[in-house]
mmCIF file of C-alpha atoms in Angstrom:
data_model
loop_
_atom_site.group_PDB
_atom_site.id
_atom_site.type_symbol
_atom_site.label_atom_id
_atom_site.label_comp_id
_atom_site.label_asym_id
_atom_site.label_seq_id
_atom_site.Cartn_x
_atom_site.Cartn_y
_atom_site.Cartn_z
ATOM 1 C CA MET A 1 13.627 7.789 11.145
ATOM 2 C CA ASN A 2 15.058 6.213 8.133
ATOM 3 C CA TYR A 3 17.804 3.831 8.777
ATOM 4 C CA TYR A 4 18.048 2.702 4.865
ATOM 5 C CA SER A 5 21.033 4.467 2.994
ATOM 6 C CA GLY A 6 20.472 6.570 0.031
ATOM 7 C CA ARG A 7 18.215 5.584 -2.553
ATOM 8 C CA MET A 8 16.440 2.690 -0.620
ATOM 9 C CA GLY A 9 15.791 5.556 1.910
ATOM 10 C CA GLU A 10 14.237 7.878 -0.541
ATOM 11 C CA LEU A 11 12.010 5.314 -2.195
ATOM 12 C CA ILE A 12 10.552 4.421 1.166
ATOM 13 C CA GLU A 13 10.133 8.141 1.858
ATOM 14 C CA GLN A 14 8.203 8.785 -1.393
ATOM 15 C CA LEU A 15 6.294 5.409 -0.877
ATOM 16 C CA ALA A 16 4.934 6.832 2.453
ATOM 17 C CA THR A 17 3.719 9.970 1.224
ATOM 18 C CA LEU A 18 1.006 7.630 -0.622
ATOM 19 C CA PRO A 19 -2.131 7.504 1.141
ATOM 20 C CA GLY A 20 -2.813 4.368 3.318
ATOM 21 C CA ILE A 21 1.151 3.357 3.258
ATOM 22 C CA GLY A 22 2.898 3.968 6.619
ATOM 23 C CA THR A 23 6.668 3.562 6.745
ATOM 24 C CA LYS A 24 6.471 -0.066 7.341
ATOM 25 C CA THR A 25 4.396 -0.856 4.338
ATOM 26 C CA ALA A 26 6.386 1.463 2.445
ATOM 27 C CA GLN A 27 9.437 -0.501 3.613
ATOM 28 C CA ARG A 28 7.820 -3.908 2.809
ATOM 29 C CA LEU A 29 7.158 -2.318 -0.905
ATOM 30 C CA ALA A 30 10.812 -1.120 -1.474
ATOM 31 C CA PHE A 31 12.107 -4.180 -0.598
ATOM 32 C CA TYR A 32 9.985 -6.151 -2.727
ATOM 33 C CA ILE A 33 10.846 -3.491 -5.738
ATOM 34 C CA VAL A 34 14.566 -4.262 -5.715
ATOM 35 C CA SER A 35 13.839 -7.542 -5.876
ATOM 36 C CA MET A 36 11.838 -7.602 -8.699
ATOM 37 C CA PRO A 37 12.791 -7.982 -12.596
ATOM 38 C CA VAL A 38 14.078 -4.746 -13.591
ATOM 39 C CA ASP A 39 11.612 -4.357 -16.705
ATOM 40 C CA LYS A 40 8.692 -5.274 -14.276
ATOM 41 C CA VAL A 41 9.842 -1.984 -12.155
ATOM 42 C CA GLU A 42 10.361 0.043 -15.567
ATOM 43 C CA LYS A 43 6.753 -0.806 -16.588
ATOM 44 C CA LEU A 44 5.354 0.081 -13.582
ATOM 45 C CA SER A 45 7.262 3.269 -13.429
ATOM 46 C CA LYS A 46 6.152 4.337 -17.165
ATOM 47 C CA THR A 47 2.345 3.142 -16.321
ATOM 48 C CA LEU A 48 2.586 5.730 -13.229
ATOM 49 C CA VAL A 49 3.767 8.706 -15.383
ATOM 50 C CA GLU A 50 1.672 7.838 -18.374
ATOM 51 C CA THR A 51 -1.384 7.477 -16.465
ATOM 52 C CA ARG A 52 -0.957 10.829 -15.163
ATOM 53 C CA LYS A 53 -0.235 12.471 -17.896
ATOM 54 C CA ASN A 54 -2.762 11.162 -20.078
ATOM 55 C CA VAL A 55 -6.050 10.339 -18.299
ATOM 56 C CA ARG A 56 -8.636 12.993 -18.403
ATOM 57 C CA TYR A 57 -12.113 13.487 -17.851
ATOM 58 C CA CYS A 58 -15.051 11.841 -19.956
ATOM 59 C CA SER A 59 -16.665 15.047 -21.971
ATOM 60 C CA GLU A 60 -20.232 13.627 -20.989
ATOM 61 C CA CYS A 61 -19.832 12.146 -17.677
ATOM 62 C CA GLN A 62 -16.818 13.320 -15.994
ATOM 63 C CA THR A 63 -15.410 10.187 -15.339
ATOM 64 C CA LEU A 64 -11.661 9.707 -15.621
ATOM 65 C CA THR A 65 -10.954 8.012 -19.183
ATOM 66 C CA ASP A 66 -8.204 7.717 -21.825
ATOM 67 C CA SER A 67 -10.270 9.099 -24.846
ATOM 68 C CA GLU A 68 -12.499 12.071 -25.302
ATOM 69 C CA LYS A 69 -15.612 10.170 -24.263
ATOM 70 C CA CYS A 70 -15.548 6.975 -21.925
ATOM 71 C CA PRO A 71 -16.629 3.544 -22.752
ATOM 72 C CA ILE A 72 -19.903 3.797 -21.129
ATOM 73 C CA CYS A 73 -20.903 7.222 -22.708
ATOM 74 C CA SER A 74 -19.957 5.934 -26.207
ATOM 75 C CA ASN A 75 -21.767 2.852 -26.024
ATOM 76 C CA PRO A 76 -25.045 3.028 -27.972
ATOM 77 C CA LYS A 77 -26.474 -0.022 -26.111
ATOM 78 C CA ARG A 78 -26.546 1.861 -22.874
ATOM 79 C CA ASP A 79 -29.389 3.984 -21.934
ATOM 80 C CA HIS A 80 -28.623 7.622 -22.253
ATOM 81 C CA SER A 81 -31.925 8.943 -20.826
ATOM 82 C CA THR A 82 -31.417 7.697 -17.808
ATOM 83 C CA ILE A 83 -28.388 9.373 -15.795
ATOM 84 C CA MET A 84 -26.963 8.075 -12.325
ATOM 85 C CA VAL A 85 -25.247 10.845 -10.353
ATOM 86 C CA VAL A 86 -22.474 9.441 -7.972
ATOM 87 C CA GLU A 87 -19.524 11.257 -6.116
ATOM 88 C CA THR A 88 -16.781 9.155 -7.427
ATOM 89 C CA THR A 89 -15.659 7.172 -10.288
ATOM 90 C CA ARG A 90 -14.801 4.340 -7.693
ATOM 91 C CA ASP A 91 -18.783 4.560 -6.907
ATOM 92 C CA LEU A 92 -19.627 4.276 -10.623
ATOM 93 C CA ALA A 93 -17.322 1.276 -10.737
ATOM 94 C CA ALA A 94 -19.312 -0.357 -7.661
ATOM 95 C CA TYR A 95 -22.256 0.099 -9.832
ATOM 96 C CA GLU A 96 -21.026 -1.252 -12.902
ATOM 97 C CA ARG A 97 -19.941 -4.276 -11.040
ATOM 98 C CA THR A 98 -23.565 -5.206 -10.259
ATOM 99 C CA GLY A 99 -23.742 -5.706 -13.989
ATOM 100 C CA LYS A 100 -27.634 -4.552 -13.816
ATOM 101 C CA TYR A 101 -27.830 -0.928 -14.342
ATOM 102 C CA ASN A 102 -27.564 0.149 -18.110
ATOM 103 C CA GLY A 103 -28.175 3.833 -18.086
ATOM 104 C CA VAL A 104 -25.246 6.017 -18.070
ATOM 105 C CA TYR A 105 -23.525 8.046 -14.962
ATOM 106 C CA HIS A 106 -22.553 11.438 -13.977
ATOM 107 C CA VAL A 107 -19.451 11.797 -11.702
ATOM 108 C CA LEU A 108 -19.525 15.175 -9.284
ATOM 109 C CA HIS A 109 -15.910 14.377 -7.944
ATOM 110 C CA GLY A 110 -16.919 15.156 -4.652
ATOM 111 C CA ALA A 111 -19.897 16.117 -2.545
ATOM 112 C CA ILE A 112 -21.226 20.024 -1.482
ATOM 113 C CA SER A 113 -19.833 20.083 2.161
ATOM 114 C CA PRO A 114 -19.762 23.150 3.857
ATOM 115 C CA MET A 115 -17.545 22.208 6.745
ATOM 116 C CA LEU A 116 -15.180 21.373 4.140
ATOM 117 C CA GLY A 117 -15.824 24.210 1.860
ATOM 118 C CA VAL A 118 -16.828 22.532 -0.616
ATOM 119 C CA GLY A 119 -19.505 24.338 -2.573
ATOM 120 C CA PRO A 120 -21.781 23.584 -5.382
ATOM 121 C CA ASP A 121 -19.315 25.219 -7.856
ATOM 122 C CA ASP A 122 -16.591 22.805 -6.830
ATOM 123 C CA ILE A 123 -18.302 19.697 -7.707
ATOM 124 C CA ARG A 124 -19.152 19.059 -11.636
ATOM 125 C CA LEU A 125 -22.838 20.036 -11.270
ATOM 126 C CA LYS A 126 -22.910 22.440 -14.114
ATOM 127 C CA GLU A 127 -21.619 20.068 -16.519
ATOM 128 C CA LEU A 128 -24.567 18.001 -15.382
ATOM 129 C CA MET A 129 -27.272 20.696 -15.859
ATOM 130 C CA ARG A 130 -26.105 20.931 -19.308
ATOM 131 C CA ARG A 131 -26.823 17.174 -19.987
ATOM 132 C CA LEU A 132 -30.203 17.536 -18.864
ATOM 133 C CA GLN A 133 -30.788 19.873 -21.835
ATOM 134 C CA GLY A 134 -30.813 16.966 -24.067
ATOM 135 C CA ASP A 135 -33.366 13.648 -23.793
ATOM 136 C CA VAL A 136 -33.067 13.060 -20.201
ATOM 137 C CA LYS A 137 -36.177 10.978 -18.742
ATOM 138 C CA GLU A 138 -34.943 10.064 -15.210
ATOM 139 C CA VAL A 139 -31.865 11.474 -12.802
ATOM 140 C CA ILE A 140 -30.846 8.689 -10.147
ATOM 141 C CA ILE A 141 -28.892 10.592 -7.482
ATOM 142 C CA ALA A 142 -26.787 7.668 -5.931
ATOM 143 C CA THR A 143 -24.412 9.978 -3.823
ATOM 144 C CA ASN A 144 -23.444 8.535 -0.564
ATOM 145 C CA SER A 145 -25.494 8.160 2.385
ATOM 146 C CA THR A 146 -23.580 10.649 4.401
ATOM 147 C CA LEU A 147 -24.377 14.209 5.407
ATOM 148 C CA GLU A 148 -22.318 15.482 2.555
ATOM 149 C CA GLY A 149 -24.094 12.980 -0.015
ATOM 150 C CA GLU A 150 -27.683 13.864 1.505
ATOM 151 C CA THR A 151 -27.079 17.472 1.338
ATOM 152 C CA THR A 152 -25.886 17.314 -2.298
ATOM 153 C CA ALA A 153 -28.794 15.186 -3.423
ATOM 154 C CA MET A 154 -31.374 17.549 -1.870
ATOM 155 C CA TYR A 155 -29.332 20.290 -3.593
ATOM 156 C CA ILE A 156 -29.497 18.270 -6.934
ATOM 157 C CA SER A 157 -32.999 17.683 -6.782
ATOM 158 C CA LYS A 158 -33.761 20.996 -6.113
ATOM 159 C CA LEU A 159 -31.991 22.234 -9.047
ATOM 160 C CA ILE A 160 -33.751 19.793 -11.187
ATOM 161 C CA LYS A 161 -37.210 20.245 -10.326
ATOM 162 C CA PRO A 162 -38.339 23.092 -12.573
ATOM 163 C CA THR A 163 -36.956 21.042 -15.595
ATOM 164 C CA GLY A 164 -39.864 18.829 -14.721
ATOM 165 C CA ILE A 165 -37.290 15.522 -15.171
ATOM 166 C CA LYS A 166 -38.033 12.837 -12.681
ATOM 167 C CA THR A 167 -35.724 12.642 -9.902
ATOM 168 C CA THR A 168 -35.096 9.614 -7.594
ATOM 169 C CA ARG A 169 -32.901 8.659 -5.014
ATOM 170 C CA ILE A 170 -31.350 4.941 -4.215
ATOM 171 C CA ALA A 171 -32.893 3.453 -1.036
ATOM 172 C CA ASN A 172 -31.791 3.092 2.379
ATOM 173 C CA GLY A 173 -31.919 0.007 3.970
ATOM 174 C CA VAL A 174 -30.360 -2.866 6.027
ATOM 175 C CA PRO A 175 -27.216 -4.423 4.153
ATOM 176 C CA VAL A 176 -27.871 -7.828 2.130
ATOM 177 C CA GLY A 177 -26.714 -10.143 4.635
ATOM 178 C CA GLY A 178 -26.382 -7.386 7.301
ATOM 179 C CA ASP A 179 -27.226 -8.729 10.980
ATOM 180 C CA LEU A 180 -30.453 -6.146 12.481
ATOM 181 C CA GLU A 181 -28.148 -6.143 15.744
ATOM 182 C CA ASN A 182 -25.232 -4.480 14.299
ATOM 183 C CA ILE A 183 -27.120 -2.100 12.562
ATOM 184 C CA ASP A 184 -27.668 1.817 13.423
ATOM 185 C CA GLU A 185 -31.037 3.206 14.518
ATOM 186 C CA VAL A 186 -31.266 5.618 11.643
ATOM 187 C CA THR A 187 -30.545 2.700 8.749
ATOM 188 C CA LEU A 188 -32.896 0.223 10.840
ATOM 189 C CA LEU A 189 -35.966 3.134 10.536
ATOM 190 C CA ARG A 190 -35.189 4.038 7.104
ATOM 191 C CA ALA A 191 -35.502 0.544 6.330
ATOM 192 C CA LEU A 192 -38.927 0.331 8.039
ATOM 193 C CA GLU A 193 -40.140 3.425 6.165
ATOM 194 C CA GLY A 194 -38.918 2.157 2.835
ATOM 195 C CA ARG A 195 -40.416 -1.261 3.164
ATOM 196 C CA THR A 196 -42.110 -2.816 0.565
ATOM 197 C CA GLU A 197 -45.032 -5.218 0.041
ATOM 198 C CA LEU A 198 -44.105 -8.771 -0.121
ATOM 199 C CA MET B 1 -12.575 -7.597 -12.692
ATOM 200 C CA ASN B 2 -11.739 -4.431 -14.201
ATOM 201 C CA TYR B 3 -14.377 -1.277 -14.823
ATOM 202 C CA TYR B 4 -12.096 1.342 -15.264
ATOM 203 C CA SER B 5 -10.932 1.863 -18.751
ATOM 204 C CA GLY B 6 -7.726 1.868 -20.538
ATOM 205 C CA ARG B 7 -4.649 3.248 -18.490
ATOM 206 C CA MET B 8 -6.578 3.680 -15.331
ATOM 207 C CA GLY B 9 -7.033 -0.296 -15.358
ATOM 208 C CA GLU B 10 -3.739 -0.783 -16.147
ATOM 209 C CA LEU B 11 -2.140 1.059 -13.005
ATOM 210 C CA ILE B 12 -4.565 -0.209 -10.921
ATOM 211 C CA GLU B 13 -3.917 -3.754 -12.068
ATOM 212 C CA GLN B 14 0.283 -3.328 -11.805
ATOM 213 C CA LEU B 15 -0.240 -1.488 -8.322
ATOM 214 C CA ALA B 16 -2.571 -4.644 -7.277
ATOM 215 C CA THR B 17 0.508 -7.213 -8.082
ATOM 216 C CA LEU B 18 2.593 -5.408 -5.079
ATOM 217 C CA PRO B 19 2.564 -7.472 -2.001
ATOM 218 C CA GLY B 20 -0.273 -6.548 0.733
ATOM 219 C CA ILE B 21 -1.980 -4.019 -2.040
ATOM 220 C CA GLY B 22 -5.223 -5.270 -2.562
ATOM 221 C CA THR B 23 -7.787 -4.352 -5.516
ATOM 222 C CA LYS B 24 -9.325 -1.541 -3.352
ATOM 223 C CA THR B 25 -6.007 -0.025 -2.087
ATOM 224 C CA ALA B 26 -4.730 -0.265 -5.505
ATOM 225 C CA GLN B 27 -7.874 1.757 -6.773
ATOM 226 C CA ARG B 28 -7.245 4.198 -4.179
ATOM 227 C CA LEU B 29 -3.508 4.691 -4.914
ATOM 228 C CA ALA B 30 -4.352 5.030 -8.678
ATOM 229 C CA PHE B 31 -7.048 7.898 -7.781
ATOM 230 C CA TYR B 32 -4.461 9.666 -5.601
ATOM 231 C CA ILE B 33 -1.666 9.138 -8.158
ATOM 232 C CA VAL B 34 -3.635 10.872 -11.184
ATOM 233 C CA SER B 35 -4.600 13.769 -8.825
ATOM 234 C CA MET B 36 -0.533 14.074 -7.925
ATOM 235 C CA PRO B 37 1.327 16.897 -9.359
ATOM 236 C CA VAL B 38 3.053 15.326 -12.288
ATOM 237 C CA ASP B 39 6.695 16.319 -11.315
ATOM 238 C CA LYS B 40 5.821 14.247 -8.009
ATOM 239 C CA VAL B 41 4.480 11.310 -10.366
ATOM 240 C CA GLU B 42 7.660 11.474 -12.672
ATOM 241 C CA LYS B 43 10.045 12.102 -9.438
ATOM 242 C CA LEU B 44 8.267 8.511 -7.744
ATOM 243 C CA SER B 45 8.440 6.765 -11.149
ATOM 244 C CA LYS B 46 12.409 8.018 -11.627
ATOM 245 C CA THR B 47 13.168 7.098 -8.362
ATOM 246 C CA LEU B 48 11.684 3.553 -8.525
ATOM 247 C CA VAL B 49 13.922 2.731 -11.709
ATOM 248 C CA GLU B 50 17.039 4.250 -10.258
ATOM 249 C CA THR B 51 16.388 2.653 -6.930
ATOM 250 C CA ARG B 52 16.258 -0.846 -8.584
ATOM 251 C CA LYS B 53 18.951 -0.453 -11.040
ATOM 252 C CA ASN B 54 21.548 0.659 -8.346
ATOM 253 C CA VAL B 55 20.613 -0.470 -5.090
ATOM 254 C CA ARG B 56 23.423 -3.666 -4.323
ATOM 255 C CA TYR B 57 24.635 -5.505 -1.433
ATOM 256 C CA CYS B 58 27.472 -4.177 0.626
ATOM 257 C CA SER B 59 30.482 -6.208 -0.238
ATOM 258 C CA GLU B 60 30.956 -6.512 3.568
ATOM 259 C CA CYS B 61 27.758 -6.846 5.380
ATOM 260 C CA GLN B 62 25.595 -7.758 2.474
ATOM 261 C CA THR B 63 22.910 -4.849 3.474
ATOM 262 C CA LEU B 64 21.286 -3.417 0.341
ATOM 263 C CA THR B 65 23.265 -0.062 -0.469
ATOM 264 C CA ASP B 66 24.225 2.431 -3.095
ATOM 265 C CA SER B 67 27.778 2.157 -2.716
ATOM 266 C CA GLU B 68 30.831 -0.677 -2.582
ATOM 267 C CA LYS B 69 30.272 -0.599 1.231
ATOM 268 C CA CYS B 70 27.697 0.738 3.168
ATOM 269 C CA PRO B 71 27.626 3.658 5.601
ATOM 270 C CA ILE B 72 27.812 1.400 8.664
ATOM 271 C CA CYS B 73 30.900 -0.731 7.361
ATOM 272 C CA SER B 74 32.793 2.467 6.109
ATOM 273 C CA ASN B 75 32.105 4.135 9.635
ATOM 274 C CA PRO B 76 35.732 3.968 11.131
ATOM 275 C CA LYS B 77 33.745 4.833 14.443
ATOM 276 C CA ARG B 78 31.943 1.419 14.807
ATOM 277 C CA ASP B 79 33.464 -1.623 16.364
ATOM 278 C CA HIS B 80 34.421 -3.580 13.434
ATOM 279 C CA SER B 81 35.060 -6.581 15.786
ATOM 280 C CA THR B 82 31.532 -7.371 16.860
ATOM 281 C CA ILE B 83 29.106 -8.908 14.071
ATOM 282 C CA MET B 84 25.545 -9.040 14.508
ATOM 283 C CA VAL B 85 24.068 -11.761 12.336
ATOM 284 C CA VAL B 86 20.712 -10.783 10.978
ATOM 285 C CA GLU B 87 18.137 -11.972 8.831
ATOM 286 C CA THR B 88 17.109 -9.102 6.720
ATOM 287 C CA THR B 89 17.881 -5.504 6.203
ATOM 288 C CA ARG B 90 14.956 -4.467 8.044
ATOM 289 C CA ASP B 91 16.157 -6.411 11.088
ATOM 290 C CA LEU B 92 19.327 -4.400 10.694
ATOM 291 C CA ALA B 93 17.198 -1.417 10.778
ATOM 292 C CA ALA B 94 15.635 -2.473 13.862
ATOM 293 C CA TYR B 95 18.179 -2.725 15.765
ATOM 294 C CA GLU B 96 19.862 0.776 14.285
ATOM 295 C CA ARG B 97 16.869 2.444 15.967
ATOM 296 C CA THR B 98 17.405 1.449 19.352
ATOM 297 C CA GLY B 99 20.750 3.887 18.878
ATOM 298 C CA LYS B 100 22.784 1.483 21.290
ATOM 299 C CA TYR B 101 24.231 -0.833 19.229
ATOM 300 C CA ASN B 102 27.917 0.164 17.893
ATOM 301 C CA GLY B 103 29.017 -2.687 16.103
ATOM 302 C CA VAL B 104 28.568 -3.738 12.404
ATOM 303 C CA TYR B 105 25.981 -6.298 11.007
ATOM 304 C CA HIS B 106 25.972 -9.154 8.440
ATOM 305 C CA VAL B 107 22.575 -9.773 6.825
ATOM 306 C CA LEU B 108 21.962 -12.937 5.668
ATOM 307 C CA HIS B 109 18.992 -12.480 3.365
ATOM 308 C CA GLY B 110 16.988 -15.111 4.866
ATOM 309 C CA ALA B 111 17.081 -17.997 7.449
ATOM 310 C CA ILE B 112 17.601 -21.883 6.671
ATOM 311 C CA SER B 113 14.372 -23.746 6.023
ATOM 312 C CA PRO B 114 14.182 -27.455 4.880
ATOM 313 C CA MET B 115 10.420 -26.778 4.722
ATOM 314 C CA LEU B 116 10.998 -24.122 2.077
ATOM 315 C CA GLY B 117 13.630 -25.539 0.560
ATOM 316 C CA VAL B 118 16.266 -23.153 1.728
ATOM 317 C CA GLY B 119 19.698 -24.363 2.493
ATOM 318 C CA PRO B 120 22.877 -22.849 4.084
ATOM 319 C CA ASP B 121 24.131 -22.442 0.473
ATOM 320 C CA ASP B 122 21.069 -20.163 -0.420
ATOM 321 C CA ILE B 123 21.584 -17.910 2.503
ATOM 322 C CA ARG B 124 24.687 -15.610 2.765
ATOM 323 C CA LEU B 125 26.752 -17.593 5.274
ATOM 324 C CA LYS B 126 30.162 -17.955 3.247
ATOM 325 C CA GLU B 127 30.291 -14.275 3.087
ATOM 326 C CA LEU B 128 30.103 -14.500 7.055
ATOM 327 C CA MET B 129 33.028 -17.098 7.545
ATOM 328 C CA ARG B 130 35.108 -15.214 4.889
ATOM 329 C CA ARG B 131 34.758 -11.850 7.336
ATOM 330 C CA LEU B 132 35.474 -14.202 10.381
ATOM 331 C CA GLN B 133 39.038 -14.563 8.939
ATOM 332 C CA GLY B 134 39.603 -10.947 9.983
ATOM 333 C CA ASP B 135 39.926 -9.480 13.745
ATOM 334 C CA VAL B 136 36.489 -10.653 14.970
ATOM 335 C CA LYS B 137 35.956 -10.799 18.633
ATOM 336 C CA GLU B 138 32.314 -11.653 18.962
ATOM 337 C CA VAL B 139 29.337 -12.801 16.575
ATOM 338 C CA ILE B 140 25.917 -12.230 17.818
ATOM 339 C CA ILE B 141 23.063 -14.073 16.615
ATOM 340 C CA ALA B 142 20.072 -12.094 16.060
ATOM 341 C CA THR B 143 18.349 -13.932 13.868
ATOM 342 C CA ASN B 144 14.407 -14.159 14.521
ATOM 343 C CA SER B 145 13.034 -16.262 17.234
ATOM 344 C CA THR B 146 11.219 -18.729 14.772
ATOM 345 C CA LEU B 147 11.663 -22.128 13.779
ATOM 346 C CA GLU B 148 13.849 -20.829 10.776
ATOM 347 C CA GLY B 149 15.706 -18.307 12.853
ATOM 348 C CA GLU B 150 16.736 -20.887 15.510
ATOM 349 C CA THR B 151 17.903 -23.638 12.933
ATOM 350 C CA THR B 152 19.844 -20.995 11.521
ATOM 351 C CA ALA B 153 21.300 -19.780 14.929
ATOM 352 C CA MET B 154 22.031 -23.407 15.764
ATOM 353 C CA TYR B 155 23.926 -23.967 12.248
ATOM 354 C CA ILE B 156 25.966 -20.890 12.339
ATOM 355 C CA SER B 157 27.051 -21.346 16.270
ATOM 356 C CA LYS B 158 28.168 -24.803 15.268
ATOM 357 C CA LEU B 159 30.362 -23.626 12.151
ATOM 358 C CA ILE B 160 31.900 -20.837 14.221
ATOM 359 C CA LYS B 161 32.602 -22.965 17.201
ATOM 360 C CA PRO B 162 36.045 -24.378 15.769
ATOM 361 C CA THR B 163 37.394 -20.829 14.717
ATOM 362 C CA GLY B 164 37.086 -20.261 18.555
ATOM 363 C CA ILE B 165 35.351 -16.683 18.211
ATOM 364 C CA LYS B 166 32.582 -15.868 20.928
ATOM 365 C CA THR B 167 29.421 -16.550 19.652
ATOM 366 C CA THR B 168 26.328 -15.369 21.236
ATOM 367 C CA ARG B 169 22.551 -15.133 20.896
ATOM 368 C CA ILE B 170 19.804 -12.294 21.610
ATOM 369 C CA ALA B 171 17.779 -13.288 24.469
ATOM 370 C CA ASN B 172 14.237 -14.695 24.528
ATOM 371 C CA GLY B 173 11.696 -13.228 27.071
ATOM 372 C CA VAL B 174 8.671 -10.989 27.957
ATOM 373 C CA PRO B 175 8.510 -8.205 25.849
ATOM 374 C CA VAL B 176 9.121 -4.976 27.493
ATOM 375 C CA GLY B 177 5.366 -3.438 28.118
ATOM 376 C CA GLY B 178 3.895 -6.870 27.862
ATOM 377 C CA ASP B 179 1.467 -7.949 29.522
ATOM 378 C CA LEU B 180 2.478 -11.930 31.068
ATOM 379 C CA GLU B 181 -0.880 -13.061 30.966
ATOM 380 C CA ASN B 182 -1.083 -12.398 27.139
ATOM 381 C CA ILE B 183 2.529 -14.069 26.735
ATOM 382 C CA ASP B 184 2.752 -17.831 25.433
ATOM 383 C CA GLU B 185 4.370 -20.506 27.723
ATOM 384 C CA VAL B 186 7.363 -21.094 26.013
ATOM 385 C CA THR B 187 8.573 -17.165 26.102
ATOM 386 C CA LEU B 188 7.275 -17.229 29.568
ATOM 387 C CA LEU B 189 9.950 -20.273 30.415
ATOM 388 C CA ARG B 190 12.662 -18.925 28.350
ATOM 389 C CA ALA B 191 12.055 -15.479 30.305
ATOM 390 C CA LEU B 192 12.502 -17.547 33.374
ATOM 391 C CA GLU B 193 15.670 -19.139 32.681
ATOM 392 C CA GLY B 194 17.108 -16.143 31.126
ATOM 393 C CA ARG B 195 16.167 -13.976 34.438
ATOM 394 C CA THR B 196 18.990 -11.813 36.017
ATOM 395 C CA GLU B 197 19.811 -10.966 39.565
ATOM 396 C CA LEU B 198 18.716 -7.717 40.460
#
């Protein structure tokens, strides 16, 4: 399978183990890397190891961060009484990009999935429940709109109910710019159910 | 642009400078990397730098290799009197995959392109001409079937003509499994011109 000799072959092989990187992309990357200035390659190489070794979970919201607390959790200007629960740090980043959410987050690092054998103990739920002992007014559940995400949302809302804290779920509906024609029936129905007065 | 703190942000940024890796892919890769075992990341990091530092050009065919001569050029079983001229090491790998070519190669590392300002001196032509002083029976020009590839092929064939060495060009035609309906007119015409008796 490998027609490149020695080190090139090894580099291609290792790059191809990364997700979404096939042999062709790995080849292209390897050829690019051998044409890069040595110091750039050294910098990338160092960043890889340093990131892997130093990134940890925020003690509050469990997102990936360099320090004890992430910049969001340590920002006094954010509303710490509103917690948005997301599945991944990428989902957190997606909401941060909107620039309109001023609360804090809680990253579950997964979703409950009986199919994949992921139970409530495998995601960061205990950490969320611990946070709810503080001064929390609302928990916004922003897990994905998938079977796993919905299951997780249901589970969390039942868990929170006894505490009396307000629990909400982000809305389902037609994506902005979405063409009704191309949208599945379930989404269309949810959009109808969730209609708001103009 | 970057909603990840510190090292994660830096890693994503650096990965995104690689060709074909956009911000989304860079994010996915970065998250994968922080979930990888530390020793695997260290190995990848080491391979990156070592490959960059140690890969060099074969003194004969100019392909990328770890040693003075590449495994193909140092293989006495290969026919050293037949040289296939290709644009890149990837093209060499493509022909090696066929498993049917027993000659050696010459990698130009580019093609003549007046548009991009790439002249005959910018590709490894001098090295090819030097090799022709040895015992060479045939030069097969296997540059791409693009404007640049064809220009380069014409240029090389004119350069070789005075030496009297047989110079051939790989055939144009319908790709195997190709549907005539979807093939451009020029290719169809070339396939017709190059027809062989059954």
